Amino acid sequence: MSLTARHLEANGIPTLILGSAIDIVEHCSVPRYVHVDFPLGNPCGKPYDEAMQLDIAEQALQAFADATKPGTTVRLPHRWSEDESWRDAYARVDESNAAMLKKLGEQRRKEQEEAKARGVSLLNQIT
């Protein structure tokens, strides 16, 4: 995405990257970057937290409007949680949770298969 943004900018199309991997994104020298210190894959906020998601989207659009020159990084103040313990546990799979994660995955696949059999699009299954 970062390289695509640079290419678009070079061709006169302004861009903005919204993400959570500041070291990687800044290393690629993106033109405009809004950073949210959240787990990877969640730059728009916590699932189901519509107020947070809307606020992040509004702040990103404002940053896009305010960033008049390439090389701008804006750090949003949102926090994933009050403590930072999520950093140690996020996306960890080990003996303590492997069976539960396997069960959840099997349940999700079953639900997707049933929905597909009913003619429900995969896009409508994303929650």
PDB file of C-alpha atoms in Angstrom:
ATOM      1  CA  MET A   1       0.000   0.000   0.000  1.00  0.00           C
ATOM      2  CA  SER A   2       2.809   2.386   0.851  1.00  0.00           C
ATOM      3  CA  LEU A   3       4.469   2.026  -2.523  1.00  0.00           C
ATOM      4  CA  THR A   4       1.133   2.455  -4.283  1.00  0.00           C
ATOM      5  CA  ALA A   5       0.557   5.683  -2.356  1.00  0.00           C
ATOM      6  CA  ARG A   6       3.962   6.984  -3.422  1.00  0.00           C
ATOM      7  CA  HIS A   7       3.245   6.108  -7.055  1.00  0.00           C
ATOM      8  CA  LEU A   8      -0.155   7.816  -6.988  1.00  0.00           C
ATOM      9  CA  GLU A   9       1.330  10.918  -5.377  1.00  0.00           C
ATOM     10  CA  ALA A  10       4.047  11.045  -8.028  1.00  0.00           C
ATOM     11  CA  ASN A  11       1.261  11.135 -10.592  1.00  0.00           C
ATOM     12  CA  GLY A  12      -0.659  13.957  -8.924  1.00  0.00           C
ATOM     13  CA  ILE A  13      -3.160  11.992  -6.843  1.00  0.00           C
ATOM     14  CA  PRO A  14      -3.014  12.816  -3.125  1.00  0.00           C
ATOM     15  CA  THR A  15      -3.158   9.848  -0.743  1.00  0.00           C
ATOM     16  CA  LEU A  16      -3.343   9.062   2.942  1.00  0.00           C
ATOM     17  CA  ILE A  17      -2.443   5.812   4.685  1.00  0.00           C
ATOM     18  CA  LEU A  18      -4.298   4.911   7.891  1.00  0.00           C
ATOM     19  CA  GLY A  19      -2.476   2.187   9.771  1.00  0.00           C
ATOM     20  CA  SER A  20      -0.879   0.683  12.849  1.00  0.00           C
ATOM     21  CA  ALA A  21       2.649  -0.189  11.723  1.00  0.00           C
ATOM     22  CA  ILE A  22       4.419   3.136  12.043  1.00  0.00           C
ATOM     23  CA  ASP A  23       7.943   1.788  11.634  1.00  0.00           C
ATOM     24  CA  ILE A  24       7.133   0.031   8.361  1.00  0.00           C
ATOM     25  CA  VAL A  25       4.961   2.765   6.900  1.00  0.00           C
ATOM     26  CA  GLU A  26       7.356   5.590   7.699  1.00  0.00           C
ATOM     27  CA  HIS A  27      10.275   3.540   6.387  1.00  0.00           C
ATOM     28  CA  CYS A  28       8.488   3.417   3.024  1.00  0.00           C
ATOM     29  CA  SER A  29       8.258   7.226   3.043  1.00  0.00           C
ATOM     30  CA  VAL A  30       4.532   7.483   2.461  1.00  0.00           C
ATOM     31  CA  PRO A  31       3.247  10.944   1.622  1.00  0.00           C
ATOM     32  CA  ARG A  32       0.659  11.199   4.411  1.00  0.00           C
ATOM     33  CA  TYR A  33       0.156   8.784   7.275  1.00  0.00           C
ATOM     34  CA  VAL A  34      -2.329   8.632  10.148  1.00  0.00           C
ATOM     35  CA  HIS A  35      -1.120   6.294  12.876  1.00  0.00           C
ATOM     36  CA  VAL A  36      -3.332   4.546  15.410  1.00  0.00           C
ATOM     37  CA  ASP A  37      -1.461   2.461  17.990  1.00  0.00           C
ATOM     38  CA  PHE A  38      -3.729  -0.566  17.708  1.00  0.00           C
ATOM     39  CA  PRO A  39      -3.176  -4.236  16.915  1.00  0.00           C
ATOM     40  CA  LEU A  40      -2.378  -4.835  13.262  1.00  0.00           C
ATOM     41  CA  GLY A  41      -5.468  -5.168  11.125  1.00  0.00           C
ATOM     42  CA  ASN A  42      -7.525  -2.773  13.251  1.00  0.00           C
ATOM     43  CA  PRO A  43      -6.524   0.737  12.146  1.00  0.00           C
ATOM     44  CA  CYS A  44     -10.132   1.955  12.140  1.00  0.00           C
ATOM     45  CA  GLY A  45     -10.810   0.946  15.733  1.00  0.00           C
ATOM     46  CA  LYS A  46     -12.231  -1.850  17.782  1.00  0.00           C
ATOM     47  CA  PRO A  47     -14.807  -4.120  16.176  1.00  0.00           C
ATOM     48  CA  TYR A  48     -18.358  -2.954  16.903  1.00  0.00           C
ATOM     49  CA  ASP A  49     -17.163   0.325  18.457  1.00  0.00           C
ATOM     50  CA  GLU A  50     -18.918   2.554  15.950  1.00  0.00           C
ATOM     51  CA  ALA A  51     -18.230   5.776  17.849  1.00  0.00           C
ATOM     52  CA  MET A  52     -14.485   5.092  17.885  1.00  0.00           C
ATOM     53  CA  GLN A  53     -14.492   4.053  14.225  1.00  0.00           C
ATOM     54  CA  LEU A  54     -16.362   7.186  13.175  1.00  0.00           C
ATOM     55  CA  ASP A  55     -14.037   9.410  15.194  1.00  0.00           C
ATOM     56  CA  ILE A  56     -10.956   7.807  13.652  1.00  0.00           C
ATOM     57  CA  ALA A  57     -12.403   8.189  10.146  1.00  0.00           C
ATOM     58  CA  GLU A  58     -13.252  11.852  10.801  1.00  0.00           C
ATOM     59  CA  GLN A  59      -9.780  12.566  12.203  1.00  0.00           C
ATOM     60  CA  ALA A  60      -8.157  10.822   9.243  1.00  0.00           C
ATOM     61  CA  LEU A  61     -10.178  12.923   6.791  1.00  0.00           C
ATOM     62  CA  GLN A  62      -9.237  16.058   8.715  1.00  0.00           C
ATOM     63  CA  ALA A  63      -5.566  15.048   8.628  1.00  0.00           C
ATOM     64  CA  PHE A  64      -5.864  14.546   4.878  1.00  0.00           C
ATOM     65  CA  ALA A  65      -7.302  18.043   4.517  1.00  0.00           C
ATOM     66  CA  ASP A  66      -4.679  19.599   6.827  1.00  0.00           C
ATOM     67  CA  ALA A  67      -1.588  17.817   5.484  1.00  0.00           C
ATOM     68  CA  THR A  68      -0.419  20.214   2.834  1.00  0.00           C
ATOM     69  CA  LYS A  69       2.911  18.542   2.169  1.00  0.00           C
ATOM     70  CA  PRO A  70       4.113  14.964   1.740  1.00  0.00           C
ATOM     71  CA  GLY A  71       5.907  13.304   4.634  1.00  0.00           C
ATOM     72  CA  THR A  72       3.238  14.167   7.203  1.00  0.00           C
ATOM     73  CA  THR A  73       2.545  11.751  10.061  1.00  0.00           C
ATOM     74  CA  VAL A  74      -0.354  12.302  12.439  1.00  0.00           C
ATOM     75  CA  ARG A  75      -0.656  10.155  15.569  1.00  0.00           C
ATOM     76  CA  LEU A  76      -4.199   9.750  16.838  1.00  0.00           C
ATOM     77  CA  PRO A  77      -4.703   9.647  20.620  1.00  0.00           C
ATOM     78  CA  HIS A  78      -7.002   6.611  20.721  1.00  0.00           C
ATOM     79  CA  ARG A  79      -6.019   3.677  22.932  1.00  0.00           C
ATOM     80  CA  TRP A  80      -6.967   0.048  22.436  1.00  0.00           C
ATOM     81  CA  SER A  81      -7.381  -0.385  26.189  1.00  0.00           C
ATOM     82  CA  GLU A  82      -6.472   1.366  29.411  1.00  0.00           C
ATOM     83  CA  ASP A  83      -3.558  -0.957  29.984  1.00  0.00           C
ATOM     84  CA  GLU A  84      -1.158  -2.114  27.318  1.00  0.00           C
ATOM     85  CA  SER A  85      -1.401  -5.825  28.121  1.00  0.00           C
ATOM     86  CA  TRP A  86      -2.991  -6.466  24.722  1.00  0.00           C
ATOM     87  CA  ARG A  87       0.485  -6.164  23.197  1.00  0.00           C
ATOM     88  CA  ASP A  88       1.627  -9.357  24.923  1.00  0.00           C
ATOM     89  CA  ALA A  89      -1.484 -11.401  24.228  1.00  0.00           C
ATOM     90  CA  TYR A  90      -2.804 -10.148  20.882  1.00  0.00           C
ATOM     91  CA  ALA A  91      -2.904 -12.879  18.242  1.00  0.00           C
ATOM     92  CA  ARG A  92      -0.997 -15.323  20.447  1.00  0.00           C
ATOM     93  CA  VAL A  93      -1.734 -18.984  19.912  1.00  0.00           C
ATOM     94  CA  ASP A  94      -0.348 -21.397  22.461  1.00  0.00           C
ATOM     95  CA  GLU A  95      -1.447 -24.400  24.506  1.00  0.00           C
ATOM     96  CA  SER A  96      -3.669 -22.221  26.685  1.00  0.00           C
ATOM     97  CA  ASN A  97      -5.981 -21.182  23.851  1.00  0.00           C
ATOM     98  CA  ALA A  98      -5.340 -23.465  20.861  1.00  0.00           C
ATOM     99  CA  ALA A  99      -8.345 -25.719  21.491  1.00  0.00           C
ATOM    100  CA  MET A 100     -10.711 -22.775  21.947  1.00  0.00           C
ATOM    101  CA  LEU A 101      -9.421 -21.059  18.796  1.00  0.00           C
ATOM    102  CA  LYS A 102      -9.785 -24.287  16.827  1.00  0.00           C
ATOM    103  CA  LYS A 103     -13.378 -24.647  18.031  1.00  0.00           C
ATOM    104  CA  LEU A 104     -14.174 -21.020  17.138  1.00  0.00           C
ATOM    105  CA  GLY A 105     -12.658 -21.475  13.680  1.00  0.00           C
ATOM    106  CA  GLU A 106     -14.665 -24.624  13.049  1.00  0.00           C
ATOM    107  CA  GLN A 107     -17.839 -22.872  14.215  1.00  0.00           C
ATOM    108  CA  ARG A 108     -17.149 -19.882  11.937  1.00  0.00           C
ATOM    109  CA  ARG A 109     -16.491 -22.115   8.910  1.00  0.00           C
ATOM    110  CA  LYS A 110     -19.726 -24.009   9.585  1.00  0.00           C
ATOM    111  CA  GLU A 111     -21.677 -20.738   9.795  1.00  0.00           C
ATOM    112  CA  GLN A 112     -20.114 -19.549   6.539  1.00  0.00           C
ATOM    113  CA  GLU A 113     -20.959 -22.807   4.768  1.00  0.00           C
ATOM    114  CA  GLU A 114     -24.559 -22.625   5.991  1.00  0.00           C
ATOM    115  CA  ALA A 115     -24.869 -19.016   4.888  1.00  0.00           C
ATOM    116  CA  LYS A 116     -23.395 -19.848   1.490  1.00  0.00           C
ATOM    117  CA  ALA A 117     -25.930 -22.686   1.108  1.00  0.00           C
ATOM    118  CA  ARG A 118     -28.685 -20.121   1.791  1.00  0.00           C
ATOM    119  CA  GLY A 119     -27.222 -17.857  -0.899  1.00  0.00           C
ATOM    120  CA  VAL A 120     -25.774 -15.265   1.467  1.00  0.00           C
ATOM    121  CA  SER A 121     -22.737 -13.490   0.018  1.00  0.00           C
ATOM    122  CA  LEU A 122     -19.429 -13.745   1.880  1.00  0.00           C
ATOM    123  CA  LEU A 123     -19.363  -9.939   2.019  1.00  0.00           C
ATOM    124  CA  ASN A 124     -22.574 -10.010   4.054  1.00  0.00           C
ATOM    125  CA  GLN A 125     -20.954 -12.439   6.519  1.00  0.00           C
ATOM    126  CA  ILE A 126     -18.105 -10.132   7.507  1.00  0.00           C
ATOM    127  CA  THR A 127     -18.709  -8.803  10.993  1.00  0.00           C
TER     128      THR A 127
END
